[in-house]
Amino acid sequence: FSPQKKFNNKNIDYLFYYRIHSNKSNIFLFNLINKLAQDKNKIYVVGDKFPNKNVKNLGNLKRKVLLNYLSRTKFSLNSGENFYSLFALDCISNHVRLFIDKKNYKKKNYFPSNSILIINFNKFTQSYKKIKDIKKIKNYFLYNFTLLKDKKTNLLNCIRKIYNF
């Protein structure tokens, strides 16, 4: 897998990681998936079975299979509890634009700013409108995931300090 690879065949509108667990933002995610499915979007769910016949449930997948699906996905949502979840990192490395709850957004991060879309999980109607508006932009850009020069320099300096280069 190469993060520099171009992804042109983005034929999945949304892919969500859905897990029935007390730490997950299940109410927002549950409502969002149902509303997006009602609007005839192409939605895939990994993890636990989602109870909607208009959603394609993939179940638990091996990571290699998940990466293949992510390479075909336009958008996803990062659950509220962990900004740096493995799922979020896999999404970003596969050029999936990721919706993030504003209270969990880290201003200091090493992700391209156009890969992170900030919404408010506490305001469903406002967030859903923003999600719909962003999806309407037909020519959303696929971007090269090279780190910005200053962020790249900071990251390299941190790595050098840790490993005493």
mmCIF file with all atom_site columns, N, CA and C in Angstrom, residues 17-27 29 79-82 85:
data_model
loop_
_atom_site.group_PDB
_atom_site.id
_atom_site.type_symbol
_atom_site.label_atom_id
_atom_site.label_alt_id
_atom_site.label_comp_id
_atom_site.label_asym_id
_atom_site.label_entity_id
_atom_site.label_seq_id
_atom_site.pdbx_PDB_ins_code
_atom_site.Cartn_x
_atom_site.Cartn_y
_atom_site.Cartn_z
_atom_site.occupancy
_atom_site.B_iso_or_equiv
_atom_site.pdbx_formal_charge
_atom_site.auth_seq_id
_atom_site.auth_comp_id
_atom_site.auth_asym_id
_atom_site.auth_atom_id
_atom_site.pdbx_PDB_model_num
ATOM 1  N N  . TYR A 1 17 ? -17.341 3.248  10.525 1.00 0.00 ? 17 TYR A N  1
ATOM 2  C CA . TYR A 1 17 ? -17.000 2.227  11.508 1.00 0.00 ? 17 TYR A CA 1
ATOM 3  C C  . TYR A 1 17 ? -18.068 2.317  12.583 1.00 0.00 ? 17 TYR A C  1
ATOM 4  N N  . TYR A 1 18 ? -18.902 1.287  12.683 1.00 0.00 ? 18 TYR A N  1
ATOM 5  C CA . TYR A 1 18 ? -20.022 1.290  13.623 1.00 0.00 ? 18 TYR A CA 1
ATOM 6  C C  . TYR A 1 18 ? -19.812 0.195  14.649 1.00 0.00 ? 18 TYR A C  1
ATOM 7  N N  . ARG A 1 19 ? -19.726 0.593  15.900 1.00 0.00 ? 19 ARG A N  1
ATOM 8  C CA . ARG A 1 19 ? -19.534 -0.350 16.988 1.00 0.00 ? 19 ARG A CA 1
ATOM 9  C C  . ARG A 1 19 ? -20.510 0.015  18.092 1.00 0.00 ? 19 ARG A C  1
ATOM 10 N N  . ILE A 1 20 ? -21.285 -0.955 18.546 1.00 0.00 ? 20 ILE A N  1
ATOM 11 C CA . ILE A 1 20 ? -22.208 -0.713 19.647 1.00 0.00 ? 20 ILE A CA 1
ATOM 12 C C  . ILE A 1 20 ? -21.398 -0.788 20.934 1.00 0.00 ? 20 ILE A C  1
ATOM 13 N N  . HIS A 1 21 ? -21.092 0.388  21.470 1.00 0.00 ? 21 HIS A N  1
ATOM 14 C CA . HIS A 1 21 ? -20.242 0.482  22.657 1.00 0.00 ? 21 HIS A CA 1
ATOM 15 C C  . HIS A 1 21 ? -20.540 1.794  23.372 1.00 0.00 ? 21 HIS A C  1
ATOM 16 N N  . SER A 1 22 ? -20.446 1.803  24.672 1.00 0.00 ? 22 SER A N  1
ATOM 17 C CA . SER A 1 22 ? -20.782 2.995  25.454 1.00 0.00 ? 22 SER A CA 1
ATOM 18 C C  . SER A 1 22 ? -19.858 4.177  25.181 1.00 0.00 ? 22 SER A C  1
ATOM 19 N N  . ASN A 1 23 ? -18.616 3.944  24.737 1.00 0.00 ? 23 ASN A N  1
ATOM 20 C CA . ASN A 1 23 ? -17.675 5.033  24.465 1.00 0.00 ? 23 ASN A CA 1
ATOM 21 C C  . ASN A 1 23 ? -17.869 5.672  23.094 1.00 0.00 ? 23 ASN A C  1
ATOM 22 N N  . LYS A 1 24 ? -18.601 5.048  22.230 1.00 0.00 ? 24 LYS A N  1
ATOM 23 C CA . LYS A 1 24 ? -18.770 5.551  20.870 1.00 0.00 ? 24 LYS A CA 1
ATOM 24 C C  . LYS A 1 24 ? -19.875 6.600  20.820 1.00 0.00 ? 24 LYS A C  1
ATOM 25 N N  . SER A 1 25 ? -19.808 7.479  19.818 1.00 0.00 ? 25 SER A N  1
ATOM 26 C CA . SER A 1 25 ? -20.846 8.494  19.606 1.00 0.00 ? 25 SER A CA 1
ATOM 27 C C  . SER A 1 25 ? -21.971 7.876  18.789 1.00 0.00 ? 25 SER A C  1
ATOM 28 N N  . ASN A 1 26 ? -22.628 6.897  19.368 1.00 0.00 ? 26 ASN A N  1
ATOM 29 C CA . ASN A 1 26 ? -23.590 6.105  18.620 1.00 0.00 ? 26 ASN A CA 1
ATOM 30 C C  . ASN A 1 26 ? -24.844 6.851  18.212 1.00 0.00 ? 26 ASN A C  1
ATOM 31 N N  . ILE A 1 27 ? -25.369 7.734  19.035 1.00 0.00 ? 27 ILE A N  1
ATOM 32 C CA . ILE A 1 27 ? -26.628 8.409  18.693 1.00 0.00 ? 27 ILE A CA 1
ATOM 33 C C  . ILE A 1 27 ? -26.442 9.275  17.455 1.00 0.00 ? 27 ILE A C  1
ATOM 34 N N  . LEU A 1 29 ? -24.030 9.080  15.162 1.00 0.00 ? 29 LEU A N  1
ATOM 35 C CA . LEU A 1 29 ? -23.691 8.219  14.039 1.00 0.00 ? 29 LEU A CA 1
ATOM 36 C C  . LEU A 1 29 ? -24.910 7.459  13.539 1.00 0.00 ? 29 LEU A C  1
ATOM 37 N N  . SER A 1 79 ? -15.212 8.746  15.056 1.00 0.00 ? 79 SER A N  1
ATOM 38 C CA . SER A 1 79 ? -16.019 8.698  16.269 1.00 0.00 ? 79 SER A CA 1
ATOM 39 C C  . SER A 1 79 ? -15.463 9.699  17.279 1.00 0.00 ? 79 SER A C  1
ATOM 40 N N  . GLY A 1 80 ? -16.290 10.108 18.194 1.00 0.00 ? 80 GLY A N  1
ATOM 41 C CA . GLY A 1 80 ? -15.959 11.219 19.070 1.00 0.00 ? 80 GLY A CA 1
ATOM 42 C C  . GLY A 1 80 ? -14.873 10.992 20.086 1.00 0.00 ? 80 GLY A C  1
ATOM 43 N N  . GLU A 1 81 ? -14.500 9.750  20.378 1.00 0.00 ? 81 GLU A N  1
ATOM 44 C CA . GLU A 1 81 ? -13.619 9.533  21.522 1.00 0.00 ? 81 GLU A CA 1
ATOM 45 C C  . GLU A 1 81 ? -12.130 9.561  21.198 1.00 0.00 ? 81 GLU A C  1
ATOM 46 N N  . ASN A 1 82 ? -11.718 9.430  19.949 1.00 0.00 ? 82 ASN A N  1
ATOM 47 C CA . ASN A 1 82 ? -10.289 9.341  19.666 1.00 0.00 ? 82 ASN A CA 1
ATOM 48 C C  . ASN A 1 82 ? -9.953  9.957  18.315 1.00 0.00 ? 82 ASN A C  1
ATOM 49 N N  . SER A 1 85 ? -7.567  7.629  16.057 1.00 0.00 ? 85 SER A N  1
ATOM 50 C CA . SER A 1 85 ? -7.899  6.205  15.982 1.00 0.00 ? 85 SER A CA 1
ATOM 51 C C  . SER A 1 85 ? -7.262  5.590  14.743 1.00 0.00 ? 85 SER A C  1
#
